Coordinates of C-alpha atoms in Angstrom, one line a residue:
Chain A
M1 CA 0.0 0.0 0.0
Q2 CA 1.0 3.6 -0.6
W3 CA 1.1 5.7 2.6
T4 CA 0.6 9.4 2.7
A5 CA 2.5 11.5 5.3
D6 CA -0.7 12.0 7.3
E7 CA -1.4 8.3 7.3
V8 CA 2.1 7.5 8.5
H9 CA 1.8 10.1 11.3
A10 CA -1.5 8.7 12.5
E11 CA -0.2 5.2 12.4
V12 CA 2.9 6.1 14.3
V13 CA 0.8 7.8 16.9
R14 CA -1.3 4.6 17.3
L15 CA 1.9 2.4 17.5
L16 CA 3.3 4.7 20.2
E17 CA 0.3 4.3 22.5
P18 CA 1.6 1.1 24.3
F19 CA 4.8 3.0 25.0
N20 CA 2.9 6.0 26.5
P21 CA 1.6 4.8 29.8
Q22 CA 1.3 8.4 31.1
S23 CA -0.9 9.3 28.2
V24 CA 1.2 12.2 27.2
D25 CA -0.4 14.3 24.4
L26 CA 1.5 13.1 21.3
Q27 CA 2.6 16.1 19.2
P28 CA 5.2 16.1 16.3
E29 CA 7.7 17.7 18.7
T30 CA 7.1 15.1 21.5
D31 CA 10.5 13.8 22.6
L32 CA 10.5 10.0 22.8
A33 CA 13.2 9.9 25.6
T34 CA 12.4 12.9 27.8
D35 CA 8.6 13.2 27.2
L36 CA 7.7 9.5 27.0
G37 CA 10.6 8.3 29.3
M38 CA 11.6 5.7 26.8
D39 CA 15.0 4.1 27.4
S40 CA 17.3 3.0 24.5
V41 CA 16.0 -0.6 24.6
A42 CA 12.3 0.4 24.7
A43 CA 13.0 2.8 21.8
M44 CA 14.5 -0.1 19.7
N45 CA 11.5 -2.3 20.6
M46 CA 9.0 0.4 19.6
V47 CA 10.8 0.9 16.3
M48 CA 10.5 -2.9 15.6
E49 CA 6.7 -2.5 15.9
V50 CA 6.9 0.4 13.4
E51 CA 9.0 -1.6 11.1
D52 CA 6.6 -4.5 11.1
R53 CA 3.6 -2.3 10.4
F54 CA 5.2 -0.6 7.4
E55 CA 7.3 -3.6 6.3
I56 CA 10.5 -1.6 6.4
D57 CA 13.8 -1.7 8.3
I58 CA 15.0 1.4 10.1
P59 CA 18.7 0.7 10.7
I60 CA 19.4 1.1 14.4
S61 CA 22.5 3.1 13.5
L62 CA 20.0 5.9 12.5
L63 CA 18.2 5.9 15.9
P64 CA 20.4 8.5 17.6
D65 CA 18.9 11.0 15.2
V66 CA 15.3 10.0 15.9
K67 CA 14.5 12.1 18.9
T68 CA 10.9 13.3 18.3
L69 CA 7.7 11.8 16.9
Q70 CA 8.3 13.8 13.7
D71 CA 11.8 12.4 13.4
L72 CA 10.3 8.9 13.5
V73 CA 7.6 9.8 10.9
D74 CA 10.4 11.2 8.7
A75 CA 12.5 8.1 9.1
V76 CA 9.5 5.9 8.1
L77 CA 8.8 8.1 5.1
A78 CA 12.4 7.9 4.0
E79 CA 12.5 4.1 4.2
L80 CA 9.1 3.8 2.5
S81 CA 10.4 5.9 -0.4
K82 CA 13.3 3.4 -0.9
K83 CA 10.9 0.5 -1.3
P84 CA 10.3 -0.7 -4.9
A85 CA 6.8 0.2 -6.2
Q86 CA 4.4 -2.7 -5.7
Chain B
M1 CA 25.9 22.3 32.9
S2 CA 28.4 19.6 33.7
L3 CA 29.0 16.7 31.4
L4 CA 27.9 14.3 34.2
D5 CA 24.5 16.1 34.7
K6 CA 23.0 13.9 32.1
Y7 CA 23.2 11.0 34.5
D8 CA 21.0 12.7 37.2
K9 CA 18.1 10.4 36.5
V10 CA 20.0 7.1 36.5
S11 CA 21.9 8.3 39.6
L12 CA 18.5 8.8 41.4
R13 CA 17.6 5.3 40.5
H14 CA 20.9 4.1 41.9
Q15 CA 20.2 5.9 45.1
R16 CA 16.8 4.2 45.4
L17 CA 18.6 0.8 44.9
L18 CA 20.9 1.6 47.8
S19 CA 18.0 2.2 50.1
F20 CA 17.4 -1.6 50.1
G21 CA 20.9 -2.2 51.6
R22 CA 23.9 -3.2 49.6
D23 CA 25.0 -1.9 46.2
P24 CA 24.4 -4.9 43.9
F25 CA 26.6 -3.4 41.2
N26 CA 29.6 -2.7 43.4
I27 CA 30.1 -5.9 45.3
C28 CA 33.6 -6.4 46.7
M29 CA 34.9 -9.9 47.6
D30 CA 37.0 -9.4 50.7
R31 CA 38.5 -12.8 50.0
I32 CA 37.9 -15.4 47.3
V33 CA 38.0 -18.8 48.9
S34 CA 37.3 -21.2 46.1
A35 CA 35.5 -21.4 42.7
T36 CA 32.2 -21.4 44.7
E37 CA 32.9 -19.5 47.9
A38 CA 34.0 -16.0 49.0
V39 CA 33.9 -13.8 52.0
I40 CA 31.9 -10.7 51.4
N41 CA 31.4 -8.0 54.1
G42 CA 32.9 -10.5 56.6
R43 CA 30.3 -13.1 55.7
D44 CA 30.8 -16.5 54.1
V45 CA 28.9 -16.6 50.8
I46 CA 28.2 -19.3 48.3
L47 CA 28.8 -17.9 44.8
V48 CA 25.9 -18.7 42.4
G49 CA 26.5 -16.0 39.8
T50 CA 30.1 -16.1 38.5
N51 CA 29.8 -17.9 35.1
N52 CA 32.6 -20.2 36.4
Y53 CA 30.8 -23.1 34.7
L54 CA 33.5 -25.7 35.0
G55 CA 34.9 -24.4 38.3
L56 CA 38.5 -24.2 36.9
T57 CA 39.7 -21.0 38.6
F58 CA 41.4 -23.0 41.4
D59 CA 42.3 -26.1 39.4
P60 CA 45.8 -27.1 40.5
D61 CA 47.1 -27.7 37.0
C62 CA 45.8 -24.4 35.7
V63 CA 47.3 -22.6 38.7
A64 CA 50.6 -24.3 38.2
A65 CA 50.8 -23.5 34.5
T66 CA 49.9 -19.9 35.2
A67 CA 52.6 -19.6 37.9
D68 CA 55.2 -21.3 35.7
A69 CA 54.4 -18.9 32.8
V70 CA 54.8 -15.7 34.9
T71 CA 58.1 -17.0 36.2
R72 CA 59.4 -17.9 32.7
E73 CA 58.0 -15.1 30.6
G74 CA 57.4 -12.2 33.0
T75 CA 54.4 -10.2 34.1
G76 CA 53.3 -8.6 30.8
T77 CA 54.1 -8.3 27.1
T78 CA 54.1 -4.5 27.2
G79 CA 53.0 -4.4 23.6
S80 CA 50.4 -5.0 21.0
R81 CA 50.1 -8.1 18.9
I82 CA 51.3 -6.2 15.8
A83 CA 54.4 -5.0 17.6
N84 CA 56.3 -6.9 20.4
G85 CA 53.2 -8.5 22.0
T86 CA 53.1 -11.9 20.2
Y87 CA 54.9 -14.7 22.0
A88 CA 55.0 -18.3 20.9
S89 CA 52.4 -19.0 23.6
H90 CA 49.9 -16.6 22.0
R91 CA 50.4 -18.5 18.7
G92 CA 50.2 -21.8 20.5
L93 CA 46.9 -20.9 22.2
E94 CA 45.5 -19.8 18.8
Q95 CA 46.4 -23.1 17.2
A96 CA 45.0 -25.0 20.2
I97 CA 41.7 -23.2 20.0
A98 CA 41.5 -23.7 16.2
G99 CA 42.2 -27.4 16.8
F100 CA 39.7 -27.7 19.6
L101 CA 37.0 -26.2 17.4
G102 CA 38.0 -27.9 14.2
R103 CA 38.6 -24.6 12.5
H104 CA 41.3 -23.4 10.2
A105 CA 42.4 -20.4 12.3
A106 CA 41.8 -18.5 15.5
M107 CA 42.7 -15.1 16.9
V108 CA 43.1 -14.3 20.6
F109 CA 42.0 -11.0 22.2
P110 CA 42.6 -9.7 25.7
T111 CA 38.9 -10.0 26.7
G112 CA 35.7 -11.5 25.4
Y113 CA 34.3 -8.0 24.9
Q114 CA 37.2 -7.0 22.7
A115 CA 36.9 -10.3 20.8
N116 CA 33.4 -9.2 19.6
L117 CA 34.6 -5.7 19.0
G118 CA 37.6 -6.9 17.0
I119 CA 35.8 -9.6 15.0
L120 CA 32.6 -7.6 14.2
A121 CA 34.4 -4.3 13.4
G122 CA 37.0 -6.2 11.5
L123 CA 34.6 -8.2 9.4
A124 CA 32.0 -5.6 8.6
G125 CA 32.4 -2.1 7.2
P126 CA 30.2 0.8 6.2
E127 CA 29.1 -0.9 2.9
D128 CA 28.0 -4.0 4.7
T129 CA 24.9 -5.0 6.6
I130 CA 24.7 -6.8 10.0
L131 CA 21.5 -8.4 11.2
L132 CA 21.7 -9.0 14.9
D133 CA 19.4 -10.7 17.4
A134 CA 17.5 -8.1 19.5
D135 CA 18.8 -9.6 22.8
S136 CA 22.4 -9.6 21.8
H137 CA 25.1 -8.8 24.4
A138 CA 26.4 -5.2 24.7
S139 CA 29.7 -6.3 23.2
I140 CA 27.9 -7.4 20.0
Y141 CA 26.0 -4.1 19.8
D142 CA 29.2 -2.1 20.4
G143 CA 31.2 -4.1 17.9
C144 CA 28.4 -3.7 15.3
R145 CA 28.3 0.1 15.9
L146 CA 32.1 0.3 15.6
S147 CA 32.0 -1.4 12.2
G148 CA 29.9 1.4 10.7
A149 CA 27.8 -1.2 9.0
K150 CA 24.0 -0.8 8.4
L151 CA 22.5 -2.5 11.5
V152 CA 19.2 -4.3 11.4
R153 CA 17.8 -5.9 14.6
F154 CA 15.6 -8.9 14.3
R155 CA 13.3 -10.4 16.9
H156 CA 15.0 -12.5 19.5
N157 CA 15.4 -16.2 18.5
S158 CA 13.1 -15.7 15.5
P159 CA 14.4 -17.3 12.3
E160 CA 11.1 -16.2 10.7
D161 CA 11.7 -12.5 11.5
L162 CA 15.3 -12.8 10.3
D163 CA 14.1 -14.4 7.0
K164 CA 11.6 -11.6 6.5
R165 CA 14.2 -8.9 7.1
L166 CA 16.8 -10.6 4.9
S167 CA 14.2 -10.7 2.1
R168 CA 13.6 -6.9 2.5
L169 CA 17.2 -6.0 2.1
S170 CA 17.7 -4.1 -1.1
G171 CA 20.7 -5.2 -3.1
G172 CA 23.7 -3.2 -1.9
T173 CA 27.2 -4.0 -3.0
G174 CA 28.5 -5.1 0.5
G175 CA 28.3 -8.3 2.3
T176 CA 25.7 -9.4 4.9
L177 CA 26.4 -10.9 8.3
V178 CA 24.0 -12.5 10.7
V179 CA 24.9 -12.5 14.4
V180 CA 23.4 -14.7 17.1
E181 CA 24.5 -16.2 20.4
G182 CA 24.5 -19.9 21.3
I183 CA 23.1 -19.3 24.8
Y184 CA 21.8 -15.8 25.8
S185 CA 23.5 -14.6 29.0
M186 CA 20.6 -13.1 30.8
L187 CA 17.8 -15.7 30.4
G188 CA 20.0 -18.7 29.6
D189 CA 17.8 -19.5 26.5
Q190 CA 19.2 -21.3 23.5
A191 CA 19.2 -20.1 19.9
P192 CA 17.5 -22.3 17.4
L193 CA 20.7 -22.6 15.4
G194 CA 19.4 -25.3 13.0
E195 CA 16.7 -23.0 11.8
F196 CA 19.0 -20.0 11.6
A197 CA 21.5 -22.0 9.6
D198 CA 18.7 -22.9 7.2
V199 CA 17.7 -19.2 6.7
K200 CA 21.4 -18.3 6.3
R201 CA 21.9 -20.9 3.6
R202 CA 18.8 -19.8 1.7
H203 CA 19.9 -16.2 1.6
G204 CA 23.5 -16.9 1.0
V205 CA 24.8 -14.7 3.8
E206 CA 27.4 -15.3 6.5
L207 CA 26.7 -16.4 10.1
L208 CA 28.6 -15.6 13.3
V209 CA 27.8 -17.4 16.6
D210 CA 28.9 -16.1 20.0
E211 CA 29.5 -19.1 22.3
A212 CA 30.5 -17.1 25.4
H213 CA 28.1 -19.0 27.6
S214 CA 28.1 -22.3 25.8
L215 CA 31.8 -23.2 25.1
G216 CA 32.8 -26.0 27.4
V217 CA 29.1 -26.5 28.4
F218 CA 27.3 -27.8 25.2
G219 CA 28.3 -30.4 22.7
D220 CA 29.9 -33.8 23.1
R221 CA 33.3 -32.3 22.9
G222 CA 32.4 -29.0 24.6
R223 CA 32.6 -27.0 21.4
G224 CA 29.3 -25.2 22.2
V225 CA 25.8 -25.0 20.8
V226 CA 27.2 -25.0 17.3
E227 CA 28.4 -28.5 17.9
S228 CA 25.3 -29.8 19.8
A229 CA 23.0 -28.4 17.1
G230 CA 25.1 -30.0 14.4
V231 CA 25.6 -26.8 12.4
E232 CA 29.4 -26.4 12.4
E233 CA 29.5 -26.4 8.6
D234 CA 27.0 -23.6 8.4
V235 CA 28.7 -21.3 10.9
D236 CA 31.3 -19.1 9.3
Y237 CA 32.7 -17.4 12.5
V238 CA 32.7 -18.4 16.1
V239 CA 33.4 -16.0 18.9
G240 CA 34.1 -17.0 22.5
T241 CA 35.6 -16.0 25.8
F242 CA 38.1 -17.4 28.3
S243 CA 36.4 -15.7 31.3
K244 CA 33.7 -18.2 31.8
S245 CA 34.2 -22.0 31.4
L246 CA 37.9 -21.5 31.0
G247 CA 38.3 -19.5 34.2
A248 CA 40.8 -17.1 32.7
V249 CA 40.6 -13.7 30.9
G250 CA 40.4 -13.2 27.2
G251 CA 38.5 -14.0 24.1
F252 CA 38.8 -15.4 20.6
G253 CA 37.4 -15.5 17.1
A254 CA 37.7 -18.6 14.9
S255 CA 36.9 -19.4 11.3
D256 CA 37.6 -21.6 8.3
H257 CA 37.5 -18.7 6.0
P258 CA 40.8 -18.6 4.1
G259 CA 40.9 -14.8 4.5
F260 CA 40.2 -14.7 8.2
E261 CA 43.7 -13.7 9.3
R262 CA 43.5 -10.6 7.3
L263 CA 41.8 -9.3 10.4
R264 CA 45.3 -9.3 12.1
Y265 CA 46.2 -6.2 10.1
T266 CA 42.8 -4.6 9.6
S267 CA 40.9 -5.0 12.9
R268 CA 41.6 -2.0 15.1
P269 CA 40.6 -3.6 18.4
Y270 CA 43.0 -6.4 17.7
M271 CA 45.9 -4.1 16.6
F272 CA 45.8 -1.2 19.0
T273 CA 45.7 -2.8 22.5
A274 CA 48.2 -4.6 24.6
S275 CA 48.2 -8.4 24.2
S276 CA 47.3 -10.8 27.0
S277 CA 49.9 -11.4 29.6
P278 CA 51.9 -14.7 29.3
S279 CA 50.3 -16.0 32.5
T280 CA 46.8 -15.4 31.2
I281 CA 47.6 -17.2 28.0
A282 CA 49.0 -20.1 30.0
T283 CA 45.8 -20.3 32.1
A284 CA 43.6 -20.4 29.1
M285 CA 45.8 -23.1 27.5
A286 CA 45.8 -25.3 30.6
A287 CA 42.0 -24.9 31.0
L288 CA 41.4 -25.8 27.3
E289 CA 43.3 -29.0 27.8
K290 CA 41.4 -29.6 31.0
I291 CA 37.9 -29.4 29.4
Q292 CA 39.0 -31.9 26.8
A293 CA 40.6 -34.3 29.3
R294 CA 37.7 -34.1 31.8
P295 CA 34.3 -34.3 30.1
E296 CA 32.9 -35.4 33.5
L297 CA 33.1 -31.7 34.6
R298 CA 30.3 -31.0 32.0
Q299 CA 28.3 -33.8 33.4
Q300 CA 28.6 -32.5 36.9
L301 CA 27.6 -29.0 35.8
W302 CA 24.5 -30.3 34.2
Q303 CA 23.6 -32.4 37.2
N304 CA 24.0 -29.4 39.4
A305 CA 21.9 -27.3 37.0
R306 CA 19.1 -29.8 36.9
T307 CA 19.0 -30.1 40.7
L308 CA 18.8 -26.3 41.3
Y309 CA 16.3 -25.9 38.4
D310 CA 14.0 -28.5 39.9
G311 CA 14.5 -27.1 43.4
L312 CA 13.7 -23.5 42.4
K313 CA 10.7 -24.6 40.3
D314 CA 9.3 -26.5 43.2
L315 CA 9.5 -23.4 45.3
G316 CA 7.3 -21.7 42.7
F317 CA 9.7 -19.4 41.0
T318 CA 9.1 -18.4 37.4
I319 CA 12.2 -19.6 35.5
C320 CA 12.8 -17.9 32.2
A321 CA 14.2 -20.8 30.1
E322 CA 14.7 -24.5 29.9
T323 CA 17.4 -26.0 32.2
S324 CA 20.9 -24.8 31.5
A325 CA 23.8 -23.6 33.5
I326 CA 22.1 -20.2 33.7
I327 CA 18.9 -20.2 35.7
A328 CA 17.2 -16.8 35.6
L329 CA 14.2 -16.1 37.9
K330 CA 11.7 -13.5 36.7
M331 CA 10.7 -11.4 39.7
P332 CA 7.3 -9.6 39.9
S333 CA 8.9 -6.2 40.2
E334 CA 12.2 -4.4 40.5
A335 CA 11.6 -3.8 44.2
A336 CA 10.9 -7.5 44.8
A337 CA 14.1 -8.4 42.9
V338 CA 16.2 -6.0 44.8
Y339 CA 14.7 -7.0 48.2
M340 CA 15.2 -10.7 47.4
W341 CA 18.8 -10.1 46.2
N342 CA 19.6 -8.4 49.5
A343 CA 18.0 -11.1 51.5
L344 CA 20.0 -13.8 49.7
M345 CA 23.2 -11.9 50.3
E346 CA 22.3 -11.6 54.0
A347 CA 21.7 -15.3 54.1
G348 CA 25.0 -16.2 52.3
V349 CA 24.1 -16.6 48.6
Y350 CA 25.4 -14.4 45.8
V351 CA 23.5 -14.3 42.6
N352 CA 23.4 -11.6 39.8
L353 CA 20.7 -9.0 40.0
A354 CA 19.7 -7.9 36.5
L355 CA 17.5 -4.9 35.9
P356 CA 16.0 -3.1 32.8
P357 CA 17.2 -1.8 30.4
G358 CA 19.9 -4.5 30.6
T359 CA 17.3 -7.3 30.5
P360 CA 14.8 -8.5 27.8
D361 CA 11.2 -7.3 28.0
G362 CA 11.9 -5.0 31.0
S363 CA 12.2 -8.0 33.3
S364 CA 13.8 -7.8 36.8
L365 CA 15.8 -10.9 37.2
L366 CA 17.7 -12.9 39.8
R367 CA 20.2 -14.7 37.6
C368 CA 22.0 -17.8 38.9
S369 CA 24.8 -19.6 37.2
L370 CA 25.9 -23.0 38.3
S371 CA 29.4 -24.5 38.4
A372 CA 30.7 -28.0 38.2
A373 CA 32.5 -27.2 41.4
H374 CA 29.3 -26.7 43.4
T375 CA 28.9 -29.7 45.7
P376 CA 25.5 -31.4 46.1
A377 CA 25.4 -30.0 49.7
Q378 CA 25.9 -26.5 48.4
V379 CA 23.2 -26.9 45.8
Q380 CA 20.9 -28.2 48.6
R381 CA 21.8 -25.2 50.8
I382 CA 21.2 -22.7 47.9
C383 CA 17.7 -24.2 47.5
E384 CA 17.0 -23.9 51.2
I385 CA 18.2 -20.3 51.4
F386 CA 16.0 -19.4 48.3
G387 CA 13.1 -20.9 50.1
S388 CA 13.6 -19.0 53.4
C389 CA 14.2 -15.7 51.4
L390 CA 11.1 -16.2 49.4
E391 CA 9.1 -16.4 52.7
A392 CA 10.8 -13.2 53.8
L393 CA 9.9 -11.5 50.5
K394 CA 6.3 -12.5 50.9
A395 CA 6.1 -11.1 54.4
W396 CA 7.7 -7.9 53.2
Q397 CA 5.3 -7.6 50.3
A398 CA 2.4 -8.1 52.8
T399 CA 3.7 -5.2 54.9
Q400 CA 4.1 -3.0 51.8
S401 CA 0.5 -3.7 50.6
A402 CA -0.8 -3.0 54.1
A403 CA 1.0 0.4 54.1
E404 CA -0.5 1.4 50.8

């Protein structure tokens, strides 16, 4: 399936819910570590869920640059753009 | 802002940990008595968390070989392997490891951590891709990062997930390496190496297995899970350590690949560190001979593991994996794990306390590791102490609930 940026954003927000026990209001600038309290392992596990949903791989070497929800959406869009057209 | 301010939060967590009593991550042995006993804070303690699987640290032959080497060859090499730090004994140990594993060549490193750094960062480069098991040891993560390769993490012990991710890789020009461990250090669970080997063959990639916790423990000859799973032909690289079943310090990488020894002049963690002291090399050599000459040590280890496993299971503990030399108990909370760990220490049993994020799935674990050197009486005593500490934990939990 082809994803729009808005659809990716909405889906990432949905996938973040289990990692948001304090029900922080998820905005593009929400910081995954400081606002959601995610440690490095939780972040990698969350990214795995995102990878499965979009059928992509986000190399963990890129994760230090994924600080906010928007960074994550951008990383997903970048990987989706590399996928061959179905 | 000071550089160290970023650790404020983790420091607070450490302070909370200290409120339960001892610092579980700063234990000092006043005196080490044997492979299974020490004096800690003036108290006699049975050691059940040292990875000293075959109990060789006080083996008279290993001790004698070590003392002889320090007398003959001095206290240190004062150099790296590529300068003045290669002695005949380093070469001899490498040949012995290669022979033991049935491999063409082996390279020795000063620690197991450095073995993973040196082999992984030597093998892979920025054009390559490494797929690593999600529960891999920190040394694997660090070695992978140092390589500069594209890193893809697959779900723990899932050949299906590895298969899926390998299928998704778009054709780059570099090579692809899959990294797994024979036995995972925290939970003691075993990799399904047969299935991983099948996936590896189908995708035509290379496979590395870290046998840190399985060398000397698994396989008819003690070669590790690679041997017991019957996949030696499919495994391209084996990494291991001397600091567990061999009772020494150091690590190695071994392979049949004809180009493997190119790493001697390309792997920075191999090239730019001092080599192991002659006495350490002699310890590892003597211990390697010992595990081949005395397979009954492995049998004794397994007997001890089964007895403790059954004893802890009967007490009602949740054990994270099948019986192995590592028996990890999943505790209901971090507080319960820390309380119980302190109670065990007070009663004379040392185990490892393992807390998130260093554990899979955010678990708080009490991690036991058995040794062939544990006596049946010690294993019995360990079970009894676990039983009494569990009662103390339940009583403490009741007071906590009442206070809430």
